[in-house]
Amino acid sequence: MSALVAPQAPAIDSKKTVRRELLHELLRSKAFLIGSAIVLTWVVCAIFRDFIVTFDPTDDNPFQQHRQPLTDQFLLGTDRLGRDVFSRVVGGARVILLIAPAATIIGTVLGVLLGLVMGYYRGVVDDVLGRLIEALLALPVILVALLALVSIGTGTLIVTFVIGLLFAPVIARTIRAAVLVERDLDYVRAAQLRGERGPYVMLVEILPNVVGPIIVEFTVRLGYAIFTLAGLSFLGFGSQPPSPDWGLMIAEERAVISAGIWWPSIFPAIAIASLVIGVILIADAIQAAFDR
Amino acid sequence: MSATDHALELDDLRLAYRVRGVDREVLRGVSLRVAPGEAYGLVGESGCGKSTAAYAIMRYLPGNGRITGGHVRIAGRDVTTLSGEELRALRARTVSMVYQDPGQALNPTIRVGPQVAEAFTVLGASRSEANDRALQMLRKVQIADPARVLHRYPHQLSGGMQQRVVIAMALASDPTLLILDEPTTGLDATVEAEVLDLVRTLRSEYGTTVLFISHNLGVIRKMCDRVGVLYAGKLVEEGPAERVFHDPRHPYTVGLLRCIPRRGAKKTARLDTIRGFLPLLGADLPTCVFVDRCGLADERCRTVEPPMIDLGDHATRCHHHERAQELPREEAAATPPAAATGDQPVLRLRNVSKTFRLAGHDVHALVDVSLDLRPGETVGLVGESGSGKTTLARAILGIHAPDDGGGIELDGAPIGATFAERSRAQVSAIQIVFQNPDSALNRRHAVRRIIGRALKKLAGLDGAEAERRILALTEAVRLTPRHLDMRPSQLSGGLKQRVAIARAFAGDPRVVVCDEPTSALDVSVQAAILNLLADLQRDRGVSYVFISHDLGVVRYLSDRIAVLYLGRLMEVGDAESVFSGPHHPYTEALLSAVPSIDGELTTRIRLEGEIPSATDPPAGCVFHTRCPRRLASGICETAEPPLVEVAPGRQMRCHIPLEELRALQGEG
Amino acid sequence: MGRYVLRRFGLAAITLVLLSMIVFLISSVLPGSVGRAILGPFADPQSVALVNEQLGLGGPLWERYFDWVGGAITLDFGDSYQYRGAPVTDFLWDALWRSAKLALLTLLLVVPLAVAGGAMAALRQGRTTDRVISLAGLTLAVTPEFVTGVVLIAVFAVGLGWFPASVPATFSSPFDELRAMVLPAVSLVAVLFGYIARMARAGTLEALAADYTRTATLKGLAWGSVLRRHVLRNALLPTIAVVATQAGYLLGGLLVTETLFNYPGIGRLVYTAAKGRDIPMMMGGVITVGAVFMLLTLLADVLSAWLNPRIRLGTARD
């Protein structure tokens, strides 16, 4: 109802101002600023790892200083092999920030293509793919991933691809919904009525109009990719020792928490939590900005 | 007069919405008074603040809306200072509202009975008492079989029935003031007429004061004693409805009235328009709010804000009210008539039928439609929603393939049933202008790209030649080259529709289907688009298939009219004779449902019941279930009349002979 | 309504068949490795081939699929590699029952909490309550279960000693069992709270903004009645479906949580099978999880359809 919907900004805006508005909206959002600060910190850690770490993340400590508590030398203590926890946590950023975005990109590209095809063509294509996707989505991602990794074998590349493939159906479902809305708009009909072919309509007419949902979905999935990868590492099916992977570090050291040695597992736990939360805060802010 | 004598009084009401930290003024000091028992109409184009005013009276505003000044008094009580509990009591007992879109206004998960009964329990009635009174109330609003309707869910009722239920709830408390906010917008004209009749009947019975809000001047003219014209959050003119519409004293009212095709105006007489655009929401308008768009504006108008000038019981906010009607025209009054056109039809529909399969049932959306379209001619398609207008348009465009046995010819040669089976020349020859330009234009593409791509696909043009043609088309639809680099979001509704029209004309079409091309636009913009369509037709000899629910607009642009009912042609003939009569009884009903701004007396005939389902059309004449002139002999119930030529160029599907219809409809 | 339910059942059946194919295909990508996996890297190729033969891994893919699916229909998922010939089913039901108890406890805790939280956030939209609930929900929802779990263990098991850090093999009393389930359940609640609260909030906001809520308010109803009869009633509908879907994520979360707390449910069963490359056990566990999830979704769909008159009574008008 017109009277109850808050009036929108005037329609006369230039293309540049629309983008600037969006950016402005984001920069005014505390969630976005906090999220970006967290993510940027980890990105800096990943890129400038070698300038930040005080020890080599994978090197056993030559002085056999196992499970040292926090000291000036070992900022966050050492683990059971005497490795410096601080250096390992910093080094872990590089591991996750390589795999997670790669997997998410694979999933997004595949998912967007699937979503476009399903939403645009509907009919049999949609029915068949839709059933398949529903079947896949009946299984928690981590469960299928585990099954696949056990049967194929594990490795960084394989994990990346498996996660990417398993994310595609979720993304496809979201994009399909967005495409269905667009498909019912008359500009699509107008394109068909001037003789445009399917790929043109999908890629040139519809795709630019679903960029918003794609960006939001990408960011959200990036968060969950980190979440899932950490879970797989925790279970021992992700990165293998001696990689400074956060999930792996927790798995290796969690047994000794009861003995009061908390630092080798709690710090990587904080690292994972902060990175996922940072990414999700950004995703949430972007979604809010697009929804306006 | 003391304040308590008014049922409603707005006293310098000011209201602002806070958008991105800035207060944008939407109501700029509106003052009006409505006497007890009076019906007051508030008219204006979209964005003028009329609905905002209605909700401000109920003190129901979105989170960012705030009354910044002035007072609202209902029966002498200042609404702006009421406590929460007092406000609730006021809404329960004193003021009621009827909304646009009744389907959304009713709760989908609660049956009609309890929803209506709520309006009584809130007044302190017991459960069973409330249920009894709900039943009585449904009877009052003339719902057939009210006991049954009580047990229905809202989605099981038609739009007209839903609105009756909303009206029943609104009148439950026998309110002092009833606010109707566009209550019939979106309903078919026939249903609209019934709802309006009902409101009139109930008003005379209850003596309720009414504030009626509408963009439709005809509806206001029919329903209201007095009328206020709202522009950019200010009341610019006010007076008895008849006076304001016949002797307008504000240039905006004058312009608005000139935009509407009236009294049988034809496309050879151009409609006048209002220059410029509505000011942006909350724009700074220190003097006359209309000054930037007014042909009479002078230095005084730009420096001194005009007060409300009292002209007896009529008032206007214009320095030049005495010569308001001398407002210079924005458009030349007449245009040269179109060049003579050939006799060979450009488009011929032969026995086109279309059957959809829906949940195991056949839906006969079109039944044996044969229709010719001559070069340079406009055929207007008329009928209620569900009559098959859109299906017919889609069949012509090749979106729906007609059933076997029927076909479409272009210039005497049969063409493919769907657009995919048509050649490029055939696809270019038949194009469309959609209803909603927001939906019709890709919001991510610039205007140049939209038109350029159409030229490439429809005319096969590229490079410099295409660029030349883009400029030519831009000029033809009265856009400037400056607009080419803009995206749709930067254009107003009218400009967007011009882009859509340019796109349709890119391949030099022979036939353009116009599917409600002005329904989403305000009247002042509609006039410009209608002028443009008429100009393009005159210059290019293109033919239009024109669909509109607004019979005035159809009459203005059409040379011939085809009336559809349940997918069947009921009447075809040249526009003048179809409108002047004698009419097919269905056409007669459609025409008499239209409220006129000029207040001409139309002999209203009522349509009984609702449009039957196309899955199971009535036997005999499909219209007999609702026909007010059904023959006593019973033939209408048993035999379907054929579509026959009753006069030269005039076909009709009715058992009643033309002369008899002429006598029944009582005119010459 | 009958038609709708029938259709939903048909679709679910098709989905289940597809699910079985997916599970089978994924686990059969490298069939030869099974014998090798059991016998270890130093066994001679003949023995490996013999084991493969004995396990029925010789035939063509489709034949093996039908063998497996035929068994699965009669709830026979074959024999475990790990436990030398013991039927998978022997382990499966016990584990499923344990997980169901954990899931039930989790849902009993999270649903009322999250629905109330979401509705409250919606009613205080934009204010501090909303921000706190929304942000806390979001943060908890995206923090991996084992991260919350590790923190919970550090604080409540090690630090305060209120609950056991690891679930013992046997319990002395039902109360002991419940006490052992608290920490795993809470770590799952943390993840689910955010999702469900977010949906409840969105549903409530939508209902608050709906025209029928405006009608009810302007009818003069007291705000409490408007909320009870009009807003929450409609807001709850979509939340039902969400709860069922989230039960699916819950099943995924069980894998990690049960492993972390050593809780002998279906998650840990799959994990142990994965560690031991016990493919039949994994397949049995995974398809059971999928089937349970689909059953829940189906129930939720039917329930929300039944609550929605537009579906229950069809869209036909009088």
Tab-separated table of C-alpha atoms in Angstrom, chain C residues 27-285:
chain	number	residue	atom	x	y	z
C	27	SER	CA	30.600	-44.220	-3.175
C	28	SER	CA	31.311	-46.319	-6.250
C	29	VAL	CA	33.593	-43.899	-8.054
C	30	LEU	CA	36.654	-46.058	-7.336
C	31	PRO	CA	35.283	-49.535	-6.713
C	32	GLY	CA	38.641	-51.322	-6.909
C	33	SER	CA	39.996	-49.572	-3.894
C	34	VAL	CA	37.691	-51.375	-1.482
C	35	GLY	CA	39.613	-54.639	-1.381
C	36	ARG	CA	42.804	-52.670	-1.135
C	37	ALA	CA	41.354	-50.609	1.653
C	38	ILE	CA	40.490	-53.680	3.679
C	39	LEU	CA	43.629	-55.684	3.089
C	40	GLY	CA	46.054	-52.804	3.257
C	41	PRO	CA	48.796	-51.656	0.905
C	42	PHE	CA	50.972	-54.773	1.129
C	43	ALA	CA	48.439	-57.429	0.064
C	44	ASP	CA	48.986	-59.133	-3.300
C	45	PRO	CA	46.704	-58.157	-6.214
C	46	GLN	CA	45.076	-61.610	-6.381
C	47	SER	CA	43.819	-61.376	-2.800
C	48	VAL	CA	42.521	-57.890	-3.469
C	49	ALA	CA	40.613	-59.149	-6.520
C	50	LEU	CA	39.262	-62.067	-4.502
C	51	VAL	CA	37.971	-59.804	-1.747
C	52	ASN	CA	36.375	-57.523	-4.319
C	53	GLU	CA	34.702	-60.567	-5.861
C	54	GLN	CA	33.414	-61.741	-2.480
C	55	LEU	CA	32.007	-58.327	-1.711
C	56	GLY	CA	30.066	-58.383	-4.979
C	57	LEU	CA	32.094	-55.577	-6.505
C	58	GLY	CA	32.715	-57.409	-9.759
C	59	GLY	CA	29.526	-56.898	-11.729
C	60	PRO	CA	28.505	-53.893	-13.817
C	61	LEU	CA	27.539	-50.710	-12.030
C	62	TRP	CA	23.770	-50.929	-12.560
C	63	GLU	CA	23.671	-54.524	-11.349
C	64	ARG	CA	25.468	-53.605	-8.174
C	65	TYR	CA	23.121	-50.642	-7.727
C	66	PHE	CA	20.041	-52.827	-7.924
C	67	ASP	CA	21.585	-55.307	-5.523
C	68	TRP	CA	22.213	-52.568	-3.049
C	69	VAL	CA	18.896	-50.775	-3.492
C	70	GLY	CA	17.014	-54.068	-3.337
C	71	GLY	CA	18.613	-54.701	0.023
C	72	ALA	CA	18.056	-51.136	1.184
C	73	ILE	CA	14.314	-51.412	0.529
C	74	THR	CA	14.151	-54.329	2.952
C	75	LEU	CA	16.328	-52.298	5.307
C	76	ASP	CA	19.350	-54.454	4.646
C	77	PHE	CA	22.331	-52.263	3.908
C	78	GLY	CA	24.814	-55.084	3.577
C	79	ASP	CA	27.610	-56.078	5.882
C	80	SER	CA	30.131	-53.829	7.503
C	81	TYR	CA	33.738	-54.071	6.308
C	82	GLN	CA	34.998	-52.775	9.561
C	83	TYR	CA	33.295	-55.194	11.894
C	84	ARG	CA	34.021	-58.223	9.732
C	85	GLY	CA	30.641	-59.194	8.394
C	86	ALA	CA	28.271	-57.845	11.014
C	87	PRO	CA	25.162	-56.408	9.285
C	88	VAL	CA	25.150	-52.604	9.057
C	89	THR	CA	21.560	-52.555	10.294
C	90	ASP	CA	22.620	-53.870	13.708
C	91	PHE	CA	24.521	-50.672	14.318
C	92	LEU	CA	22.230	-48.323	12.457
C	93	TRP	CA	19.027	-48.438	14.495
C	94	ASP	CA	20.679	-48.004	17.819
C	95	ALA	CA	22.642	-45.021	16.545
C	96	LEU	CA	19.579	-43.494	14.894
C	97	TRP	CA	17.601	-43.799	18.092
C	98	ARG	CA	20.362	-42.103	20.053
C	99	SER	CA	20.586	-39.267	17.529
C	100	ALA	CA	16.829	-38.861	17.510
C	101	LYS	CA	16.909	-38.343	21.267
C	102	LEU	CA	19.630	-35.725	20.917
C	103	ALA	CA	17.810	-34.013	18.038
C	104	LEU	CA	14.547	-33.982	19.941
C	105	LEU	CA	16.161	-32.431	22.988
C	106	THR	CA	17.779	-29.826	20.746
C	107	LEU	CA	14.527	-28.930	18.995
C	108	LEU	CA	12.608	-28.796	22.272
C	109	LEU	CA	15.138	-26.283	23.496
C	110	VAL	CA	15.628	-24.249	20.354
C	111	VAL	CA	12.187	-23.911	18.740
C	112	PRO	CA	10.333	-22.055	21.507
C	113	LEU	CA	13.413	-19.971	22.230
C	114	ALA	CA	14.073	-19.031	18.619
C	115	VAL	CA	10.450	-18.390	17.634
C	116	ALA	CA	9.933	-16.181	20.653
C	117	GLY	CA	13.256	-14.441	20.029
C	118	GLY	CA	12.509	-13.883	16.351
C	119	ALA	CA	9.030	-12.554	17.001
C	120	MET	CA	10.347	-10.276	19.722
C	121	ALA	CA	13.073	-8.944	17.449
C	122	ALA	CA	10.470	-8.211	14.752
C	123	LEU	CA	8.240	-6.348	17.189
C	124	ARG	CA	11.192	-4.215	18.275
C	125	GLN	CA	12.539	-3.827	14.766
C	126	GLY	CA	15.607	-1.610	14.573
C	127	ARG	CA	15.879	-1.211	18.322
C	128	THR	CA	18.472	-2.635	20.678
C	129	THR	CA	16.539	-5.851	21.413
C	130	ASP	CA	16.309	-6.564	17.692
C	131	ARG	CA	19.969	-5.832	17.104
C	132	VAL	CA	21.121	-8.002	19.978
C	133	ILE	CA	18.919	-10.960	19.026
C	134	SER	CA	19.689	-10.704	15.318
C	135	LEU	CA	23.421	-10.263	15.729
C	136	ALA	CA	23.736	-12.963	18.382
C	137	GLY	CA	21.674	-15.317	16.238
C	138	LEU	CA	23.755	-14.644	13.157
C	139	THR	CA	27.021	-15.008	15.023
C	140	LEU	CA	26.033	-18.267	16.708
C	141	ALA	CA	24.560	-19.688	13.496
C	142	VAL	CA	27.804	-19.343	11.569
C	143	THR	CA	30.184	-20.442	14.281
C	144	PRO	CA	31.059	-24.099	13.605
C	145	GLU	CA	29.596	-26.555	16.126
C	146	PHE	CA	32.994	-27.813	17.161
C	147	VAL	CA	34.134	-24.287	17.905
C	148	THR	CA	31.187	-23.638	20.218
C	149	GLY	CA	31.604	-27.196	21.462
C	150	VAL	CA	35.251	-26.705	22.369
C	151	VAL	CA	34.429	-23.501	24.190
C	152	LEU	CA	31.527	-25.175	26.012
C	153	ILE	CA	33.783	-28.033	27.063
C	154	ALA	CA	36.477	-25.652	28.240
C	155	VAL	CA	34.024	-23.670	30.346
C	156	PHE	CA	31.306	-26.035	31.552
C	157	ALA	CA	33.063	-29.392	31.598
C	158	VAL	CA	36.672	-28.523	32.443
C	159	GLY	CA	36.260	-25.199	34.171
C	160	LEU	CA	33.026	-25.656	36.127
C	161	GLY	CA	32.673	-29.414	35.942
C	162	TRP	CA	28.865	-29.269	35.593
C	163	PHE	CA	28.601	-31.630	32.657
C	164	PRO	CA	30.786	-34.441	31.314
C	165	ALA	CA	33.114	-33.451	28.468
C	166	SER	CA	32.623	-36.752	26.772
C	167	VAL	CA	29.615	-39.055	26.775
C	168	PRO	CA	30.357	-42.249	28.683
C	169	ALA	CA	29.560	-45.660	27.217
C	170	THR	CA	26.906	-46.503	29.807
C	171	PHE	CA	24.751	-44.413	32.066
C	172	SER	CA	23.848	-45.121	35.635
C	173	SER	CA	20.472	-43.356	35.323
C	174	PRO	CA	18.319	-41.557	32.731
C	175	PHE	CA	19.215	-38.341	34.517
C	176	ASP	CA	22.876	-39.054	33.857
C	177	GLU	CA	22.115	-39.601	30.230
C	178	LEU	CA	20.256	-36.306	30.032
C	179	ARG	CA	23.121	-34.541	31.769
C	180	ALA	CA	25.530	-35.960	29.225
C	181	MET	CA	23.342	-34.752	26.386
C	182	VAL	CA	23.146	-31.163	27.554
C	183	LEU	CA	26.429	-29.872	26.132
C	184	PRO	CA	26.051	-31.497	22.697
C	185	ALA	CA	22.467	-30.234	22.527
C	186	VAL	CA	23.470	-26.712	23.524
C	187	SER	CA	26.162	-26.543	20.855
C	188	LEU	CA	23.502	-27.538	18.289
C	189	VAL	CA	21.009	-25.070	19.727
C	190	ALA	CA	23.573	-22.340	19.206
C	191	VAL	CA	23.745	-23.088	15.495
C	192	LEU	CA	19.990	-23.504	14.964
C	193	PHE	CA	18.830	-20.565	17.029
C	194	GLY	CA	20.029	-18.031	14.471
C	195	TYR	CA	18.321	-19.699	11.493
C	196	ILE	CA	14.959	-20.209	13.098
C	197	ALA	CA	14.908	-16.841	14.826
C	198	ARG	CA	15.772	-15.144	11.529
C	199	MET	CA	12.876	-16.844	9.758
C	200	ALA	CA	10.446	-16.166	12.589
C	201	ARG	CA	11.550	-12.534	12.510
C	202	ALA	CA	11.107	-12.249	8.743
C	203	GLY	CA	7.697	-13.954	8.920
C	204	THR	CA	6.545	-11.662	11.697
C	205	LEU	CA	7.792	-8.559	9.898
C	206	GLU	CA	5.941	-9.600	6.760
C	207	ALA	CA	2.738	-10.202	8.684
C	208	LEU	CA	3.159	-6.884	10.501
C	209	ALA	CA	3.453	-5.062	7.194
C	210	ALA	CA	0.552	-6.928	5.598
C	211	ASP	CA	-2.623	-5.123	4.637
C	212	TYR	CA	-4.749	-7.418	6.785
C	213	THR	CA	-2.825	-6.332	9.861
C	214	ARG	CA	-3.595	-2.749	8.933
C	215	THR	CA	-7.263	-3.696	8.577
C	216	ALA	CA	-7.251	-5.323	12.000
C	217	THR	CA	-5.565	-2.322	13.617
C	218	LEU	CA	-7.896	0.188	12.013
C	219	LYS	CA	-10.858	-1.956	13.054
C	220	GLY	CA	-9.929	-0.784	16.533
C	221	LEU	CA	-8.758	-4.133	17.858
C	222	ALA	CA	-6.465	-3.993	20.858
C	223	TRP	CA	-2.819	-4.462	19.878
C	224	GLY	CA	-2.692	-7.773	21.741
C	225	SER	CA	-5.582	-9.185	19.680
C	226	VAL	CA	-4.041	-7.902	16.468
C	227	LEU	CA	-0.828	-9.711	17.317
C	228	ARG	CA	-2.435	-12.925	18.492
C	229	ARG	CA	-5.159	-13.338	15.913
C	230	HIS	CA	-3.648	-11.744	12.859
C	231	VAL	CA	0.119	-11.320	13.006
C	232	LEU	CA	1.534	-14.365	14.781
C	233	ARG	CA	-0.956	-16.748	13.239
C	234	ASN	CA	0.235	-15.902	9.756
C	235	ALA	CA	3.865	-15.475	10.741
C	236	LEU	CA	4.091	-18.956	12.207
C	237	LEU	CA	3.068	-20.695	8.980
C	238	PRO	CA	6.340	-20.315	7.071
C	239	THR	CA	8.317	-20.987	10.247
C	240	ILE	CA	7.035	-24.568	10.404
C	241	ALA	CA	8.615	-25.412	7.074
C	242	VAL	CA	11.831	-23.777	8.189
C	243	VAL	CA	12.029	-25.815	11.369
C	244	ALA	CA	11.797	-29.004	9.323
C	245	THR	CA	14.448	-27.865	6.875
C	246	GLN	CA	16.696	-26.872	9.739
C	247	ALA	CA	16.247	-30.346	11.165
C	248	GLY	CA	18.224	-31.369	8.086
C	249	TYR	CA	21.083	-29.068	8.967
C	250	LEU	CA	20.770	-30.470	12.451
C	251	LEU	CA	21.550	-33.898	11.045
C	252	GLY	CA	24.678	-32.469	9.427
C	253	GLY	CA	25.637	-30.831	12.661
C	254	LEU	CA	25.263	-34.163	14.450
C	255	LEU	CA	28.232	-35.502	12.531
C	256	VAL	CA	30.647	-33.011	14.009
C	257	THR	CA	28.999	-32.602	17.392
C	258	GLU	CA	28.665	-36.306	18.069
C	259	THR	CA	32.272	-36.778	17.097
C	260	LEU	CA	33.400	-33.990	19.369
C	261	PHE	CA	31.419	-35.223	22.371
C	262	ASN	CA	31.932	-38.878	21.567
C	263	TYR	CA	28.151	-39.340	21.479
C	264	PRO	CA	27.302	-42.722	19.907
C	265	GLY	CA	24.694	-41.497	17.410
C	266	ILE	CA	24.416	-41.766	13.661
C	267	GLY	CA	26.863	-38.919	13.099
C	268	ARG	CA	29.619	-40.652	14.959
C	269	LEU	CA	28.670	-43.908	13.247
C	270	VAL	CA	29.277	-42.322	9.851
C	271	TYR	CA	32.466	-40.718	11.097
C	272	THR	CA	33.829	-43.987	12.436
C	273	ALA	CA	32.843	-45.719	9.207
C	274	ALA	CA	34.613	-43.007	7.231
C	275	LYS	CA	37.754	-43.389	9.296
C	276	GLY	CA	37.670	-47.149	8.737
C	277	ARG	CA	36.721	-46.790	5.030
C	278	ASP	CA	33.674	-48.888	5.821
C	279	ILE	CA	31.699	-47.979	2.695
C	280	PRO	CA	28.504	-50.049	3.299
C	281	MET	CA	28.190	-48.597	6.769
C	282	MET	CA	28.650	-45.064	5.411
C	283	MET	CA	26.145	-45.570	2.632
C	284	GLY	CA	23.615	-46.977	5.065
C	285	GLY	CA	24.124	-44.083	7.442
